Amino acid sequence: MMHGDPTWAIPEGNTMMDFAVQMLEEPEKLNEESKRRVEEYLDFAEKLDSHGHLLDGFTLCSDYCFNVNPFFTPDQFDELIVPYLKEIISEYRKLGYYTIKHTDGNIMPILKQMADCKPDAIHSIDPQGHVNLREVREIVGDKIALIGNVNCGLLQTGTDEECDADVMRALREGMQDGKGYIFSTSNCVYTGLPLERYERMWKLWREYGVYPEK
């Protein structure tokens, strides 16, 4: 898997105000740029494919959300993101690639819009954004895999007991319906996390992350 997301993300702090103004005053210019970026990403994917099918797919890594809410309103998301997210996912699929749509934070106000673009999976189902695996599954249905939901912040700062409990919660909630859950941390494993803590997480996964035989 490699990054391949042409859609707009939360802008950096020094450009955020200008971007917000442009969303209001010049959305058509942003959409023209999105069209160009989609073409560039697809051209790159086609060139990769011409050398053999070397990837399983693309991770679409543009972050849309803060912990409290998305940066984009639902209407802005429909206008500025959805057409290009849907197109890139569809075109990657035609080339035989899987797609994982990643964004941290509170995705709930735009989750249905993301799901309607039909990625193969969604990551990171972020508990720091108060996102619940069961609620996400109810909204997206059983055709999209869910990845993540182990609290990466807690892994860094919590006690062993707190981390064990969070790992077991994610496994329990993710595996409960058998509809496609990939065990993973939310966001990423932070630099500086003790290896022992990471290995402790994976030990629990190996022991308990097994579906019963039918």
Coordinates of N, CA and C in Angstrom, one line a residue:
M1 N 0.8 -1.2 0.0 CA 0.0 0.0 0.0 C 0.9 1.3 0.0
M2 N 0.4 2.3 -0.7 CA 1.1 3.6 -0.6 C 0.1 4.7 -0.7
H3 N 0.5 5.9 -0.3 CA -0.4 7.0 -0.2 C -0.8 7.4 -1.7
G4 N -2.1 7.8 -1.8 CA -2.6 8.2 -3.1 C -3.9 8.9 -3.0
D5 N -3.9 10.0 -2.2 CA -5.1 10.8 -2.0 C -5.0 12.2 -2.5
P6 N -5.8 12.5 -3.6 CA -5.8 13.8 -4.2 C -6.7 14.8 -3.5
T7 N -7.5 14.4 -2.5 CA -8.5 15.3 -1.9 C -7.9 16.2 -0.9
W8 N -8.6 17.3 -0.6 CA -8.1 18.3 0.3 C -8.1 17.7 1.7
A9 N -7.1 18.1 2.5 CA -7.0 17.8 3.9 C -7.1 19.1 4.7
I10 N -7.1 18.9 6.1 CA -7.1 20.1 6.9 C -5.8 20.8 6.6
P11 N -5.9 22.1 6.2 CA -4.6 22.9 5.9 C -3.8 23.1 7.1
E12 N -2.5 23.4 6.8 CA -1.6 23.7 7.9 C -2.0 25.1 8.5
G13 N -1.5 25.3 9.7 CA -2.0 26.5 10.4 C -1.7 27.8 9.7
N14 N -0.5 27.9 9.0 CA -0.2 29.2 8.3 C -1.0 29.4 7.0
T15 N -1.7 28.4 6.6 CA -2.6 28.6 5.4 C -4.0 28.4 5.6
M16 N -4.4 28.0 6.9 CA -5.8 27.7 7.2 C -6.7 28.8 6.9
M17 N -6.4 30.0 7.3 CA -7.3 31.1 7.1 C -7.6 31.4 5.6
D18 N -6.5 31.4 4.9 CA -6.7 31.7 3.4 C -7.5 30.6 2.8
F19 N -7.3 29.3 3.2 CA -8.0 28.2 2.6 C -9.5 28.3 3.0
A20 N -9.8 28.7 4.2 CA -11.2 28.8 4.7 C -11.9 29.9 3.8
V21 N -11.2 31.0 3.6 CA -11.8 32.1 2.8 C -12.0 31.6 1.4
Q22 N -11.1 30.8 0.8 CA -11.2 30.4 -0.6 C -12.4 29.4 -0.7
M23 N -12.6 28.5 0.4 CA -13.7 27.6 0.3 C -15.0 28.4 0.2
L24 N -15.1 29.6 0.8 CA -16.3 30.4 0.8 C -16.4 31.2 -0.5
E25 N -15.3 31.8 -0.9 CA -15.4 32.7 -2.0 C -15.0 32.1 -3.4
E26 N -14.2 31.1 -3.4 CA -13.7 30.6 -4.7 C -13.7 29.0 -4.7
P27 N -14.8 28.4 -4.4 CA -14.8 26.9 -4.4 C -14.6 26.3 -5.8
E28 N -14.9 27.0 -6.8 CA -14.7 26.5 -8.1 C -13.2 26.4 -8.4
K29 N -12.4 27.3 -7.9 CA -10.9 27.2 -8.1 C -10.4 26.0 -7.4
L30 N -10.9 25.7 -6.2 CA -10.4 24.5 -5.5 C -10.8 23.3 -6.2
N31 N -12.0 23.3 -6.8 CA -12.5 22.1 -7.5 C -11.7 21.9 -8.8
E32 N -11.3 22.9 -9.5 CA -10.4 22.8 -10.6 C -9.1 22.2 -10.2
E33 N -8.5 22.6 -9.1 CA -7.3 22.0 -8.6 C -7.5 20.6 -8.2
S34 N -8.6 20.2 -7.7 CA -8.9 18.8 -7.3 C -9.0 17.9 -8.6
K35 N -9.6 18.4 -9.6 CA -9.6 17.7 -10.9 C -8.2 17.4 -11.4
R36 N -7.4 18.4 -11.4 CA -6.0 18.3 -11.8 C -5.3 17.2 -11.0
R37 N -5.5 17.3 -9.7 CA -4.8 16.4 -8.8 C -5.3 14.9 -9.0
V38 N -6.5 14.8 -9.2 CA -7.1 13.4 -9.5 C -6.4 12.9 -10.8
E39 N -6.3 13.7 -11.8 CA -5.6 13.2 -13.0 C -4.2 12.8 -12.8
E40 N -3.4 13.6 -12.0 CA -2.0 13.3 -11.7 C -1.9 12.0 -10.9
Y41 N -2.7 11.8 -9.9 CA -2.7 10.6 -9.1 C -3.0 9.3 -10.0
L42 N -4.0 9.5 -10.9 CA -4.4 8.4 -11.7 C -3.3 8.1 -12.8
D43 N -2.7 9.1 -13.3 CA -1.6 8.9 -14.2 C -0.4 8.2 -13.5
F44 N -0.1 8.5 -12.3 CA 0.9 7.8 -11.5 C 0.5 6.4 -11.3
A45 N -0.8 6.1 -11.0 CA -1.2 4.7 -10.7 C -1.1 3.9 -12.0
E46 N -1.5 4.5 -13.1 CA -1.4 3.8 -14.4 C 0.0 3.5 -14.8
K47 N 0.9 4.4 -14.5 CA 2.3 4.1 -14.8 C 2.9 3.0 -13.9
L48 N 2.5 3.0 -12.6 CA 2.9 1.9 -11.8 C 2.3 0.6 -12.3
D49 N 1.1 0.6 -12.7 CA 0.4 -0.6 -13.2 C 1.1 -1.1 -14.5
S50 N 1.6 -0.2 -15.3 CA 2.2 -0.6 -16.6 C 3.5 -1.4 -16.3
H51 N 4.1 -1.3 -15.1 CA 5.3 -2.1 -14.8 C 5.0 -3.4 -14.0
G52 N 3.7 -3.7 -14.0 CA 3.3 -4.9 -13.2 C 2.5 -4.4 -12.0
H53 N 1.6 -5.3 -11.6 CA 0.8 -5.0 -10.4 C 1.6 -5.1 -9.1
L54 N 2.3 -4.0 -8.8 CA 3.3 -4.1 -7.7 C 2.7 -3.7 -6.4
L55 N 1.5 -3.2 -6.3 CA 0.9 -2.8 -5.1 C -0.4 -3.5 -4.8
D56 N -0.8 -3.6 -3.6 CA -2.2 -4.1 -3.3 C -3.2 -3.0 -3.4
G57 N -2.7 -1.7 -3.2 CA -3.6 -0.6 -3.3 C -3.1 0.7 -2.7
F58 N -4.0 1.6 -2.5 CA -3.6 2.9 -2.0 C -4.3 3.3 -0.7
T59 N -3.5 3.9 0.2 CA -4.1 4.5 1.4 C -4.3 6.0 1.1
L60 N -5.6 6.4 1.3 CA -5.9 7.8 1.0 C -5.9 8.5 2.3
C61 N -4.8 9.3 2.5 CA -4.4 9.8 3.8 C -4.7 11.2 4.2
S62 N -5.5 11.9 3.4 CA -5.9 13.2 3.7 C -6.8 13.2 5.0
D63 N -6.3 13.9 6.0 CA -7.1 14.0 7.2 C -8.2 15.1 7.1
Y64 N -9.4 14.8 7.5 CA -10.5 15.7 7.3 C -11.0 16.3 8.7
C65 N -10.6 15.7 9.8 CA -11.3 16.0 11.1 C -10.3 16.3 12.2
F66 N -10.8 17.2 13.1 CA -10.2 17.3 14.4 C -10.9 16.3 15.4
N67 N -10.4 16.3 16.6 CA -11.1 15.4 17.6 C -12.5 15.8 17.9
V68 N -12.8 17.0 17.7 CA -14.2 17.5 18.1 C -15.2 17.5 16.9
N69 N -14.7 17.7 15.7 CA -15.5 17.8 14.5 C -14.7 17.9 13.3
P70 N -15.3 17.6 12.1 CA -14.6 17.8 10.8 C -14.2 19.2 10.6
F71 N -13.2 19.4 9.8 CA -12.8 20.8 9.4 C -13.8 21.3 8.4
F72 N -14.4 20.4 7.5 CA -15.3 20.7 6.5 C -16.7 20.5 7.0
T73 N -17.7 21.4 6.8 CA -19.1 21.1 7.0 C -19.5 20.0 6.1
P74 N -20.6 19.4 6.4 CA -21.2 18.4 5.5 C -21.4 18.9 4.1
D75 N -21.9 20.1 4.0 CA -22.1 20.7 2.6 C -20.8 21.0 1.9
Q76 N -19.8 21.5 2.6 CA -18.5 21.7 2.0 C -17.9 20.4 1.6
F77 N -18.1 19.4 2.4 CA -17.5 18.1 2.1 C -18.2 17.5 0.8
D78 N -19.5 17.7 0.7 CA -20.1 17.3 -0.5 C -19.6 18.0 -1.8
E79 N -19.4 19.3 -1.6 CA -18.9 20.1 -2.8 C -17.5 19.9 -3.1
L80 N -16.6 19.8 -2.1 CA -15.2 19.9 -2.4 C -14.4 18.6 -2.3
I81 N -15.0 17.6 -1.6 CA -14.3 16.3 -1.4 C -15.0 15.2 -2.1
V82 N -16.3 15.0 -1.9 CA -17.0 13.8 -2.3 C -16.8 13.4 -3.8
P83 N -16.9 14.4 -4.7 CA -16.8 14.0 -6.1 C -15.4 13.4 -6.5
Y84 N -14.4 13.9 -5.9 CA -13.0 13.5 -6.2 C -12.6 12.3 -5.4
L85 N -13.1 12.1 -4.2 CA -12.9 10.9 -3.4 C -13.6 9.7 -4.1
K86 N -14.8 9.9 -4.5 CA -15.5 8.9 -5.2 C -14.9 8.5 -6.5
E87 N -14.4 9.5 -7.3 CA -13.8 9.2 -8.6 C -12.5 8.4 -8.4
I88 N -11.6 8.9 -7.5 CA -10.3 8.2 -7.3 C -10.5 6.8 -6.8
I89 N -11.4 6.6 -5.9 CA -11.7 5.2 -5.5 C -12.2 4.3 -6.6
S90 N -13.1 4.8 -7.4 CA -13.6 4.1 -8.5 C -12.6 3.7 -9.5
E91 N -11.7 4.7 -9.9 CA -10.7 4.5 -10.9 C -9.6 3.6 -10.4
Y92 N -9.2 3.7 -9.1 CA -8.3 2.7 -8.6 C -8.8 1.3 -8.6
R93 N -10.1 1.2 -8.3 CA -10.7 -0.2 -8.4 C -10.7 -0.7 -9.8
K94 N -10.9 0.1 -10.8 CA -10.9 -0.4 -12.2 C -9.5 -0.9 -12.5
L95 N -8.5 -0.4 -11.9 CA -7.1 -0.8 -12.1 C -6.8 -2.1 -11.2
G96 N -7.7 -2.5 -10.4 CA -7.5 -3.7 -9.6 C -6.9 -3.4 -8.2
Y97 N -7.0 -2.1 -7.8 CA -6.4 -1.8 -6.5 C -7.4 -1.6 -5.4
Y98 N -7.0 -2.0 -4.2 CA -7.9 -1.7 -3.0 C -7.6 -0.3 -2.5
T99 N -8.6 0.2 -1.8 CA -8.4 1.6 -1.2 C -8.7 1.5 0.3
I100 N -7.9 2.2 1.1 CA -8.2 2.4 2.5 C -8.3 3.9 2.7
K101 N -9.5 4.4 3.1 CA -9.6 5.8 3.4 C -9.3 6.1 4.9
H102 N -8.2 6.9 5.1 CA -7.8 7.2 6.5 C -8.1 8.6 6.8
T103 N -8.7 8.8 8.0 CA -8.7 10.1 8.6 C -8.9 9.9 10.1
D104 N -8.1 10.7 10.9 CA -8.3 10.7 12.3 C -9.5 11.6 12.7
G105 N -9.7 11.6 14.0 CA -10.7 12.6 14.5 C -12.1 12.1 14.5
N106 N -13.0 13.1 14.7 CA -14.5 12.8 14.8 C -15.0 12.8 13.4
I107 N -15.2 11.6 12.8 CA -15.6 11.5 11.4 C -17.2 11.4 11.3
M108 N -17.8 11.3 12.5 CA -19.3 10.9 12.5 C -20.1 11.8 11.6
P109 N -19.9 13.2 11.6 CA -20.8 14.0 10.8 C -20.7 13.8 9.3
I110 N -19.5 13.2 8.8 CA -19.3 13.0 7.4 C -19.1 11.6 7.1
L111 N -19.4 10.7 8.0 CA -19.1 9.3 7.8 C -19.9 8.7 6.7
K112 N -21.2 9.0 6.7 CA -22.0 8.4 5.6 C -21.6 8.9 4.2
Q113 N -21.1 10.1 4.1 CA -20.6 10.6 2.8 C -19.4 9.9 2.4
M114 N -18.5 9.6 3.4 CA -17.3 8.9 3.1 C -17.6 7.5 2.7
A115 N -18.5 6.8 3.4 CA -18.9 5.4 3.1 C -19.5 5.3 1.7
D116 N -20.3 6.3 1.3 CA -21.0 6.3 0.0 C -20.0 6.4 -1.2
C117 N -18.7 6.8 -0.9 CA -17.7 6.8 -1.9 C -17.1 5.4 -2.1
K118 N -17.5 4.5 -1.2 CA -17.2 3.0 -1.4 C -15.7 2.7 -1.3
P119 N -15.0 3.2 -0.3 CA -13.6 2.6 -0.1 C -13.7 1.2 0.3
D120 N -12.6 0.4 0.2 CA -12.7 -1.0 0.7 C -12.6 -1.0 2.2
A121 N -12.0 0.0 2.8 CA -11.8 0.0 4.3 C -11.7 1.5 4.7
I122 N -12.0 1.7 6.0 CA -11.9 3.0 6.7 C -11.0 2.9 7.9
H123 N -10.0 3.7 8.0 CA -9.1 3.8 9.2 C -9.1 5.3 9.6
S124 N -9.1 5.7 10.9 CA -8.6 5.0 12.0 C -9.6 4.7 13.1
I125 N -10.9 5.1 12.8 CA -12.0 4.9 13.8 C -11.5 5.3 15.2
D126 N -11.3 6.6 15.3 CA -10.4 7.2 16.3 C -11.1 7.4 17.7
P127 N -10.8 6.6 18.7 CA -11.4 6.8 20.0 C -11.1 8.2 20.6
Q128 N -10.0 8.8 20.3 CA -9.7 10.1 20.8 C -10.6 11.2 20.2
G129 N -11.3 10.8 19.1 CA -12.3 11.6 18.5 C -13.7 11.1 18.9
H130 N -13.8 10.2 19.9 CA -15.0 9.7 20.4 C -15.8 8.9 19.3
V131 N -15.1 8.2 18.5 CA -15.7 7.4 17.4 C -15.8 6.0 17.9
N132 N -17.0 5.4 17.8 CA -17.3 4.1 18.4 C -17.4 3.1 17.2
L133 N -16.8 1.9 17.3 CA -16.8 0.9 16.3 C -18.2 0.5 15.9
R134 N -19.0 0.2 17.0 CA -20.4 -0.3 16.7 C -21.2 0.8 16.0
E135 N -21.1 2.0 16.3 CA -21.9 3.1 15.7 C -21.4 3.2 14.2
V136 N -20.1 3.1 14.0 CA -19.6 3.2 12.6 C -20.1 2.1 11.8
R137 N -20.1 0.9 12.3 CA -20.6 -0.3 11.6 C -22.1 -0.1 11.2
E138 N -22.9 0.4 12.1 CA -24.3 0.6 11.8 C -24.5 1.5 10.6
I139 N -23.6 2.5 10.5 CA -23.7 3.5 9.4 C -23.2 3.0 8.1
V140 N -22.0 2.4 8.1 CA -21.3 2.0 6.9 C -21.8 0.7 6.3
G141 N -22.5 -0.2 7.1 CA -22.9 -1.5 6.6 C -21.8 -2.5 6.6
D142 N -22.0 -3.6 5.9 CA -21.1 -4.7 6.0 C -20.2 -4.9 4.7
K143 N -20.2 -3.8 3.9 CA -19.3 -3.9 2.7 C -18.0 -3.2 2.8
I144 N -17.8 -2.5 3.9 CA -16.5 -1.8 4.1 C -15.9 -2.3 5.4
A145 N -14.6 -2.7 5.3 CA -13.8 -3.1 6.4 C -13.5 -1.9 7.3
L146 N -13.4 -2.2 8.6 CA -13.0 -1.1 9.6 C -11.7 -1.5 10.1
I147 N -10.8 -0.5 10.3 CA -9.4 -0.7 10.7 C -9.2 0.3 11.9
G148 N -8.6 -0.3 13.0 CA -8.1 0.6 14.0 C -8.9 0.5 15.3
N149 N -9.0 1.7 16.0 CA -9.8 1.9 17.2 C -9.1 1.6 18.5
V150 N -7.8 1.0 18.4 CA -7.0 1.0 19.7 C -6.5 2.4 19.9
N151 N -6.6 2.9 21.1 CA -6.3 4.3 21.4 C -4.8 4.4 21.4
C152 N -4.2 5.0 20.4 CA -2.7 5.2 20.3 C -2.2 6.1 21.3
G153 N -3.0 7.1 21.7 CA -2.6 8.0 22.8 C -2.5 7.3 24.1
L154 N -3.4 6.4 24.4 CA -3.4 5.7 25.6 C -2.2 4.7 25.7
L155 N -1.9 4.1 24.5 CA -0.7 3.2 24.5 C 0.5 4.0 24.9
Q156 N 0.6 5.3 24.6 CA 1.7 6.1 24.9 C 1.8 6.5 26.4
T157 N 0.6 6.8 27.0 CA 0.6 7.4 28.3 C -0.1 6.6 29.4
G158 N -0.9 5.6 29.0 CA -1.7 4.8 30.0 C -0.9 3.8 30.7
T159 N -1.5 3.2 31.7 CA -0.9 2.1 32.4 C -1.1 0.8 31.6
D160 N -0.4 -0.3 31.9 CA -0.5 -1.5 31.2 C -2.0 -2.0 31.3
E161 N -2.6 -1.8 32.5 CA -4.0 -2.3 32.7 C -4.9 -1.5 31.8
E162 N -4.7 -0.2 31.7 CA -5.6 0.6 30.8 C -5.4 0.2 29.4
C163 N -4.2 0.0 29.0 CA -4.0 -0.4 27.6 C -4.5 -1.8 27.2
D164 N -4.4 -2.7 28.2 CA -4.9 -4.0 27.9 C -6.4 -4.0 27.8
A165 N -7.1 -3.2 28.6 CA -8.5 -3.0 28.6 C -9.0 -2.4 27.2
D166 N -8.2 -1.4 26.8 CA -8.6 -0.8 25.5 C -8.4 -1.7 24.3
V167 N -7.3 -2.5 24.3 CA -7.1 -3.5 23.3 C -8.2 -4.5 23.3
M168 N -8.6 -5.0 24.4 CA -9.7 -6.0 24.5 C -11.0 -5.4 24.1
R169 N -11.3 -4.1 24.4 CA -12.5 -3.5 24.0 C -12.6 -3.4 22.4
A170 N -11.5 -3.0 21.8 CA -11.4 -2.9 20.4 C -11.7 -4.2 19.7
L171 N -11.0 -5.3 20.2 CA -11.2 -6.6 19.7 C -12.7 -7.0 19.8
R172 N -13.2 -6.8 21.0 CA -14.6 -7.3 21.3 C -15.6 -6.5 20.3
E173 N -15.4 -5.2 20.2 CA -16.4 -4.5 19.4 C -16.1 -4.7 17.9
G174 N -14.9 -4.8 17.5 CA -14.6 -5.0 16.1 C -15.0 -6.3 15.6
M175 N -14.8 -7.4 16.4 CA -15.1 -8.7 16.0 C -16.5 -9.2 16.2
Q176 N -17.3 -8.4 16.9 CA -18.6 -8.9 17.4 C -19.5 -9.4 16.2
D177 N -19.5 -8.8 15.1 CA -20.4 -9.1 14.0 C -19.8 -9.9 12.9
G178 N -18.5 -10.1 12.9 CA -17.8 -10.8 11.9 C -17.9 -10.2 10.5
K179 N -18.0 -8.9 10.4 CA -18.2 -8.3 9.1 C -17.0 -7.5 8.6
G180 N -15.8 -7.8 9.1 CA -14.7 -7.2 8.5 C -14.0 -6.2 9.4
Y181 N -13.2 -6.7 10.3 CA -12.4 -5.8 11.2 C -10.9 -6.2 11.1
I182 N -10.1 -5.1 10.9 CA -8.7 -5.3 10.9 C -8.1 -4.6 12.1
F183 N -7.5 -5.4 13.0 CA -7.0 -4.9 14.2 C -5.8 -4.0 14.0
S184 N -5.9 -2.8 14.6 CA -4.8 -1.8 14.4 C -5.0 -0.7 15.4
T185 N -4.0 0.1 15.7 CA -4.1 1.3 16.4 C -4.8 2.3 15.6
S186 N -5.4 3.3 16.3 CA -5.9 4.5 15.6 C -4.6 5.3 15.3
N187 N -4.8 6.3 14.3 CA -3.7 7.1 13.9 C -2.4 6.2 13.6
C188 N -1.4 6.2 14.5 CA -0.2 5.4 14.3 C 0.4 5.2 15.6
V189 N 1.4 4.3 15.6 CA 2.2 4.1 16.8 C 3.2 5.2 16.9
Y190 N 3.2 6.0 18.0 CA 4.0 7.2 18.1 C 5.4 6.8 18.3
T191 N 6.3 7.7 17.8 CA 7.7 7.6 18.0 C 8.0 7.7 19.5
G192 N 8.8 6.7 20.0 CA 9.1 6.7 21.5 C 8.3 5.7 22.3
L193 N 7.3 5.1 21.7 CA 6.5 4.1 22.4 C 7.4 2.9 22.7
P194 N 7.5 2.5 24.0 CA 8.4 1.4 24.3 C 8.0 0.1 23.5
L195 N 8.9 -0.6 23.0 CA 8.7 -1.8 22.2 C 7.9 -2.8 23.1
E196 N 8.1 -2.8 24.4 CA 7.4 -3.8 25.2 C 5.9 -3.5 25.2
R197 N 5.5 -2.3 25.2 CA 4.1 -2.0 25.2 C 3.5 -2.4 23.8
Y198 N 4.2 -2.2 22.7 CA 3.7 -2.6 21.4 C 3.6 -4.1 21.4
E199 N 4.6 -4.8 21.9 CA 4.5 -6.3 21.9 C 3.4 -6.8 22.8
R200 N 3.1 -6.1 23.8 CA 2.1 -6.5 24.7 C 0.7 -6.4 24.0
M201 N 0.5 -5.4 23.2 CA -0.7 -5.3 22.4 C -0.9 -6.4 21.5
W202 N 0.2 -6.8 20.7 CA 0.1 -7.8 19.7 C 0.0 -9.2 20.4
K203 N 0.5 -9.4 21.6 CA 0.3 -10.6 22.3 C -1.2 -10.8 22.6
L204 N -1.9 -9.8 23.0 CA -3.3 -9.9 23.3 C -4.1 -10.2 22.0
W205 N -3.6 -9.5 20.9 CA -4.3 -9.8 19.6 C -4.1 -11.2 19.2
R206 N -2.9 -11.8 19.3 CA -2.7 -13.2 18.9 C -3.5 -14.1 19.7
E207 N -3.7 -13.8 21.0 CA -4.4 -14.7 21.8 C -5.9 -14.6 21.7
Y208 N -6.4 -13.4 21.5 CA -7.9 -13.2 21.5 C -8.5 -12.8 20.2
G209 N -7.7 -12.4 19.3 CA -8.2 -11.9 18.0 C -8.4 -13.0 17.0
V210 N -9.0 -14.1 17.4 CA -9.3 -15.2 16.6 C -10.8 -15.5 16.6
Y211 N -11.4 -15.6 15.4 CA -12.8 -15.9 15.4 C -13.0 -17.4 15.7
P212 N -14.1 -17.7 16.3 CA -14.3 -19.2 16.6 C -14.6 -19.9 15.3
E213 N -14.2 -21.2 15.3 CA -14.5 -22.0 14.1 C -15.9 -22.3 14.1
K214 N -16.5 -22.3 12.9 CA -17.9 -22.6 12.7 C -18.1 -24.1 12.5

